[in-house]
PDB file of C-alpha atoms in Angstrom:
ATOM      1  CA  PRO C   1      23.866  -6.944  -8.154  1.00  0.00           C
ATOM      2  CA  LEU C   2      20.932  -7.068  -5.781  1.00  0.00           C
ATOM      3  CA  LEU C   3      22.444  -9.694  -3.493  1.00  0.00           C
ATOM      4  CA  HIS C   4      26.029 -10.435  -2.629  1.00  0.00           C
ATOM      5  CA  ALA C   5      27.523 -13.621  -1.197  1.00  0.00           C
ATOM      6  CA  ARG C   6      28.649 -12.014   2.063  1.00  0.00           C
ATOM      7  CA  PRO C   7      26.002 -11.451   4.761  1.00  0.00           C
ATOM      8  CA  HIS C   8      27.280  -7.954   5.566  1.00  0.00           C
ATOM      9  CA  SER C   9      26.598  -6.934   1.945  1.00  0.00           C
ATOM     10  CA  PHE C  10      22.814  -7.137   2.194  1.00  0.00           C
ATOM     11  CA  SER C  11      22.643  -3.392   2.707  1.00  0.00           C
ATOM     12  CA  SER C  12      22.108  -3.203  -1.066  1.00  0.00           C
ATOM     13  CA  LEU C  13      18.554  -4.330  -0.343  1.00  0.00           C
ATOM     14  CA  ARG C  14      18.066  -1.103   1.540  1.00  0.00           C
ATOM     15  CA  LEU C  15      19.755   1.173  -0.991  1.00  0.00           C
ATOM     16  CA  ALA C  16      19.144  -0.056  -4.527  1.00  0.00           C
ATOM     17  CA  SER C  17      16.023   1.096  -6.306  1.00  0.00           C
ATOM     18  CA  LEU C  18      13.983  -1.927  -7.273  1.00  0.00           C
ATOM     19  CA  PRO C  19      10.518  -3.004  -8.287  1.00  0.00           C
ATOM     20  CA  PHE C  20       8.287  -4.483  -5.632  1.00  0.00           C
ATOM     21  CA  THR C  21       8.111  -7.746  -7.587  1.00  0.00           C
ATOM     22  CA  LYS C  22      11.860  -8.305  -7.119  1.00  0.00           C
ATOM     23  CA  LEU C  23      11.701  -7.481  -3.425  1.00  0.00           C
ATOM     24  CA  ALA C  24       8.778  -9.895  -3.024  1.00  0.00           C
ATOM     25  CA  SER C  25      10.761 -12.633  -4.792  1.00  0.00           C
ATOM     26  CA  VAL C  26      13.721 -12.095  -2.479  1.00  0.00           C
ATOM     27  CA  ILE C  27      11.415 -12.321   0.552  1.00  0.00           C
ATOM     28  CA  ARG C  28       9.799 -15.544  -0.663  1.00  0.00           C
ATOM     29  CA  ILE C  29      13.136 -17.220  -1.442  1.00  0.00           C
ATOM     30  CA  ALA C  30      14.834 -16.019   1.745  1.00  0.00           C
ATOM     31  CA  HIS C  31      11.859 -17.247   3.784  1.00  0.00           C
ATOM     32  CA  LYS C  32      11.826 -20.623   2.046  1.00  0.00           C
ATOM     33  CA  TYR C  33      15.545 -21.228   2.541  1.00  0.00           C
ATOM     34  CA  GLU C  34      15.666 -19.612   6.005  1.00  0.00           C
ATOM     35  CA  ALA C  35      18.229 -17.040   4.904  1.00  0.00           C
ATOM     36  CA  ASP C  36      17.532 -14.826   7.912  1.00  0.00           C
ATOM     37  CA  ALA C  37      19.989 -12.008   7.146  1.00  0.00           C
ATOM     38  CA  ILE C  38      18.566 -11.569   3.653  1.00  0.00           C
ATOM     39  CA  LEU C  39      14.996 -11.943   4.906  1.00  0.00           C
ATOM     40  CA  ASP C  40      15.484  -9.303   7.614  1.00  0.00           C
ATOM     41  CA  ALA C  41      16.973  -6.823   5.132  1.00  0.00           C
ATOM     42  CA  ALA C  42      14.197  -7.428   2.605  1.00  0.00           C
ATOM     43  CA  LEU C  43      11.438  -7.189   5.218  1.00  0.00           C
ATOM     44  CA  SER C  44      12.952  -3.979   6.520  1.00  0.00           C
ATOM     45  CA  ARG C  45      12.635  -2.575   3.009  1.00  0.00           C
ATOM     46  CA  LEU C  46       9.033  -3.792   2.726  1.00  0.00           C
ATOM     47  CA  GLU C  47       8.137  -2.226   6.071  1.00  0.00           C
ATOM     48  CA  SER C  48       9.807   1.063   5.143  1.00  0.00           C
ATOM     49  CA  PHE C  49       7.037   1.545   2.614  1.00  0.00           C
ATOM     50  CA  PHE C  50       4.011  -0.215   4.123  1.00  0.00           C
ATOM     51  CA  VAL C  51       4.319   0.668   7.820  1.00  0.00           C
ATOM     52  CA  PRO C  52       3.175   4.216   8.580  1.00  0.00           C
ATOM     53  CA  GLY C  53       5.906   6.261  10.164  1.00  0.00           C
ATOM     54  CA  PRO C  54       7.740   9.516   9.633  1.00  0.00           C
ATOM     55  CA  GLY C  55       7.952  10.306   5.963  1.00  0.00           C
ATOM     56  CA  HIS C  56       5.462   9.782   3.192  1.00  0.00           C
ATOM     57  CA  TRP C  57       2.533   8.754   5.386  1.00  0.00           C
ATOM     58  CA  LEU C  58       2.737  10.898   8.510  1.00  0.00           C
ATOM     59  CA  ASP C  59       4.859  13.927   7.585  1.00  0.00           C
ATOM     60  CA  ALA C  60       3.231  14.645   4.242  1.00  0.00           C
ATOM     61  CA  ASP C  61       1.330  17.820   3.582  1.00  0.00           C
ATOM     62  CA  PRO C  62      -2.172  17.221   5.005  1.00  0.00           C
ATOM     63  CA  ALA C  63      -3.616  18.427   1.695  1.00  0.00           C
ATOM     64  CA  ALA C  64      -1.499  15.952  -0.291  1.00  0.00           C
ATOM     65  CA  SER C  65      -3.518  13.530  -2.366  1.00  0.00           C
ATOM     66  CA  TRP C  66      -3.267   9.789  -1.893  1.00  0.00           C
ATOM     67  CA  ASP C  67      -1.448   9.515  -5.219  1.00  0.00           C
ATOM     68  CA  ALA C  68       1.092  12.128  -4.120  1.00  0.00           C
ATOM     69  CA  ARG C  69       1.765  10.270  -0.865  1.00  0.00           C
ATOM     70  CA  LEU C  70       2.118   7.004  -2.764  1.00  0.00           C
ATOM     71  CA  GLU C  71       4.574   8.551  -5.204  1.00  0.00           C
ATOM     72  CA  THR C  72       6.576  10.183  -2.402  1.00  0.00           C
ATOM     73  CA  GLY C  73       6.719   6.865  -0.574  1.00  0.00           C
ATOM     74  CA  GLN C  74       8.016   5.090  -3.638  1.00  0.00           C
ATOM     75  CA  GLN C  75      10.714   7.740  -4.082  1.00  0.00           C
ATOM     76  CA  GLN C  76      11.735   7.762  -0.421  1.00  0.00           C
ATOM     77  CA  CYS C  77      11.847   3.967  -0.174  1.00  0.00           C
ATOM     78  CA  CYS C  78      13.372   3.450  -3.654  1.00  0.00           C
ATOM     79  CA  LEU C  79      10.601   0.985  -4.361  1.00  0.00           C
ATOM     80  CA  THR C  80       8.283   0.954  -7.356  1.00  0.00           C
ATOM     81  CA  LEU C  81       4.981  -0.809  -7.136  1.00  0.00           C
ATOM     82  CA  GLU C  82       1.723  -1.185  -8.953  1.00  0.00           C
ATOM     83  CA  PRO C  83      -1.587  -1.116  -7.058  1.00  0.00           C
ATOM     84  CA  GLU C  84      -2.003  -4.860  -7.663  1.00  0.00           C
ATOM     85  CA  ASP C  85       1.241  -5.505  -5.743  1.00  0.00           C
ATOM     86  CA  ALA C  86      -0.726  -4.842  -2.564  1.00  0.00           C
ATOM     87  CA  PHE C  87      -2.150  -8.372  -2.777  1.00  0.00           C
ATOM     88  CA  ALA C  88       1.344  -9.863  -2.720  1.00  0.00           C
ATOM     89  CA  ALA C  89       2.302  -7.511   0.120  1.00  0.00           C
ATOM     90  CA  ALA C  90      -0.628  -8.806   2.177  1.00  0.00           C
ATOM     91  CA  GLU C  91       0.399 -12.402   1.432  1.00  0.00           C
ATOM     92  CA  LEU C  92       4.000 -11.643   2.448  1.00  0.00           C
ATOM     93  CA  ALA C  93       2.824  -9.996   5.662  1.00  0.00           C
ATOM     94  CA  ARG C  94       0.936 -13.169   6.553  1.00  0.00           C
ATOM     95  CA  LEU C  95       3.766 -15.472   5.449  1.00  0.00           C
ATOM     96  CA  THR C  96       6.404 -13.652   7.513  1.00  0.00           C
ATOM     97  CA  CYS C  97       4.234 -12.671  10.498  1.00  0.00           C
ATOM     98  CA  ARG C  98       4.520  -8.920   9.827  1.00  0.00           C
ATOM     99  CA  PRO C  99       1.023  -7.671  10.679  1.00  0.00           C
ATOM    100  CA  ARG C 100       2.138  -4.025  10.659  1.00  0.00           C
ATOM    101  CA  VAL C 101       2.302  -4.232   6.855  1.00  0.00           C
ATOM    102  CA  LEU C 102      -1.372  -5.202   6.567  1.00  0.00           C
ATOM    103  CA  PRO C 103      -3.239  -1.902   7.104  1.00  0.00           C
ATOM    104  CA  VAL C 104      -1.639  -0.078   4.169  1.00  0.00           C
ATOM    105  CA  ALA C 105      -1.503  -3.216   2.015  1.00  0.00           C
ATOM    106  CA  LEU C 106      -5.202  -3.920   2.578  1.00  0.00           C
ATOM    107  CA  PHE C 107      -6.081  -0.266   2.022  1.00  0.00           C
ATOM    108  CA  LEU C 108      -4.294  -0.420  -1.339  1.00  0.00           C
ATOM    109  CA  CYS C 109      -6.215  -3.613  -2.133  1.00  0.00           C
ATOM    110  CA  CYS C 110      -9.466  -1.732  -1.430  1.00  0.00           C
ATOM    111  CA  LEU C 111      -8.546   0.764  -4.140  1.00  0.00           C
ATOM    112  CA  CYS C 112      -8.199  -1.936  -6.790  1.00  0.00           C
ATOM    113  CA  ASP C 113     -10.819  -3.259  -9.163  1.00  0.00           C
ATOM    114  CA  PRO C 114     -13.424  -5.298  -7.214  1.00  0.00           C
ATOM    115  CA  ARG C 115     -12.718  -8.353  -9.390  1.00  0.00           C
ATOM    116  CA  LEU C 116      -9.099  -8.250  -8.254  1.00  0.00           C
ATOM    117  CA  LEU C 117     -10.260  -7.872  -4.676  1.00  0.00           C
ATOM    118  CA  ARG C 118     -12.181 -11.148  -4.927  1.00  0.00           C
ATOM    119  CA  HIS C 119      -9.919 -13.167  -7.225  1.00  0.00           C
ATOM    120  CA  GLY C 120      -6.481 -11.656  -6.642  1.00  0.00           C
ATOM    121  CA  ALA C 121      -3.821 -10.393  -9.039  1.00  0.00           C
ATOM    122  CA  ARG C 122      -1.548 -12.487 -11.211  1.00  0.00           C
ATOM    123  CA  ARG C 123       2.092 -11.981 -10.286  1.00  0.00           C
ATOM    124  CA  ALA C 124       4.207 -10.915 -13.253  1.00  0.00           C
ATOM    125  CA  VAL C 125       7.255 -12.821 -12.001  1.00  0.00           C
ATOM    126  CA  ASP C 126       5.830 -16.339 -11.899  1.00  0.00           C
ATOM    127  CA  GLY C 127       2.212 -16.123 -13.051  1.00  0.00           C
ATOM    128  CA  LYS C 128       0.803 -17.268  -9.710  1.00  0.00           C
ATOM    129  CA  VAL C 129      -2.170 -15.438  -8.287  1.00  0.00           C
ATOM    130  CA  ALA C 130      -1.668 -13.369  -5.153  1.00  0.00           C
ATOM    131  CA  ALA C 131      -5.049 -13.266  -3.429  1.00  0.00           C
ATOM    132  CA  LEU C 132      -6.519 -12.250  -0.117  1.00  0.00           C
ATOM    133  CA  ASP C 133      -7.684 -14.922   2.270  1.00  0.00           C
ATOM    134  CA  ASP C 134     -11.384 -14.904   3.168  1.00  0.00           C
ATOM    135  CA  ALA C 135     -10.887 -12.886   6.363  1.00  0.00           C
ATOM    136  CA  ASP C 136      -8.871 -10.163   4.605  1.00  0.00           C
ATOM    137  CA  PHE C 137     -11.369 -10.093   1.738  1.00  0.00           C
ATOM    138  CA  ALA C 138     -14.167  -9.514   4.251  1.00  0.00           C
ATOM    139  CA  ARG C 139     -12.125  -6.752   5.918  1.00  0.00           C
ATOM    140  CA  CYS C 140     -11.671  -5.027   2.564  1.00  0.00           C
ATOM    141  CA  VAL C 141     -15.364  -5.293   1.696  1.00  0.00           C
ATOM    142  CA  ARG C 142     -16.328  -3.767   5.049  1.00  0.00           C
ATOM    143  CA  ALA C 143     -13.638  -1.095   4.645  1.00  0.00           C
ATOM    144  CA  GLY C 144     -14.922  -0.278   1.162  1.00  0.00           C
ATOM    145  CA  GLU C 145     -18.374   0.395   2.581  1.00  0.00           C
ATOM    146  CA  THR C 146     -16.880   2.679   5.222  1.00  0.00           C
ATOM    147  CA  LEU C 147     -14.670   4.483   2.704  1.00  0.00           C
ATOM    148  CA  ARG C 148     -17.646   5.088   0.404  1.00  0.00           C
ATOM    149  CA  ALA C 149     -19.715   6.420   3.318  1.00  0.00           C
ATOM    150  CA  GLU C 150     -16.860   8.713   4.387  1.00  0.00           C
ATOM    151  CA  GLY C 151     -16.467   9.838   0.786  1.00  0.00           C
ATOM    152  CA  ARG C 152     -20.155  10.700   0.575  1.00  0.00           C
ATOM    153  CA  THR C 153     -19.908  12.620   3.856  1.00  0.00           C
ATOM    154  CA  MET C 154     -16.936  14.605   2.562  1.00  0.00           C
ATOM    155  CA  VAL C 155     -18.756  15.381  -0.697  1.00  0.00           C
ATOM    156  CA  HIS C 156     -21.824  16.540   1.247  1.00  0.00           C
ATOM    157  CA  ARG C 157     -19.650  18.769   3.428  1.00  0.00           C
ATOM    158  CA  ALA C 158     -17.880  20.210   0.411  1.00  0.00           C
ATOM    159  CA  MET C 159     -21.161  20.810  -1.410  1.00  0.00           C
ATOM    160  CA  GLY C 160     -22.646  22.371   1.721  1.00  0.00           C
ATOM    161  CA  ALA C 161     -19.647  24.681   2.081  1.00  0.00           C
ATOM    162  CA  TYR C 162     -19.897  25.589  -1.609  1.00  0.00           C
ATOM    163  CA  ALA C 163     -23.625  26.307  -1.283  1.00  0.00           C
ATOM    164  CA  GLU C 164     -23.052  28.418   1.833  1.00  0.00           C
ATOM    165  CA  ALA C 165     -20.279  30.402   0.144  1.00  0.00           C
ATOM    166  CA  ARG C 166     -22.425  30.935  -2.917  1.00  0.00           C
ATOM    167  CA  TRP C 167     -25.384  31.972  -0.783  1.00  0.00           C
ATOM    168  CA  ALA C 168     -23.154  34.369   1.187  1.00  0.00           C
ATOM    169  CA  ALA C 169     -21.809  35.846  -2.051  1.00  0.00           C
ATOM    170  CA  THR C 170     -25.371  36.311  -3.348  1.00  0.00           C
ATOM    171  CA  CYS C 171     -26.407  38.022  -0.118  1.00  0.00           C
ATOM    172  CA  LYS C 172     -23.407  40.391  -0.292  1.00  0.00           C
ATOM    173  CA  CYS C 173     -24.292  41.303  -3.851  1.00  0.00           C
ATOM    174  CA  ARG C 174     -27.839  42.272  -2.930  1.00  0.00           C
ATOM    175  CA  LYS C 175     -26.772  44.615  -0.128  1.00  0.00           C
TER     176      LYS C 175
END
């Protein structure tokens, strides 16, 4: 069982593999009923994934793709999530005053379909829509512009390096 009746048994929230949707439900219920021991354990689990620290975000191979880091994080934190869960994570960060969760949660939101970014994602558990507030939506829109510009810069650098290497190879062949 995910939760036990005794407060000292909440360590199962840190150990059991579970979907993000279940963790989010535990956080919402524990917050509503002021079950602080459960809330602290659940938020600790949430932060283990969303707050950059040693592990999948900072210690990963610098060449690792975003998808590889995301997968490693899910394995290390025993948490499975879909990209759309980032909207609920942002809501939970606001609800529980955990701003350290927001950077990664909002970054994940930026990677979602733009329609989801504006209108939110329907939660599978209860059918409610988890959506960004206006300020977070604006942050994501501005971040998207920056990410696209950085992406273009990286593509230009890569293409320039490719062109230089090709030019160098052509010059070597002619000698």
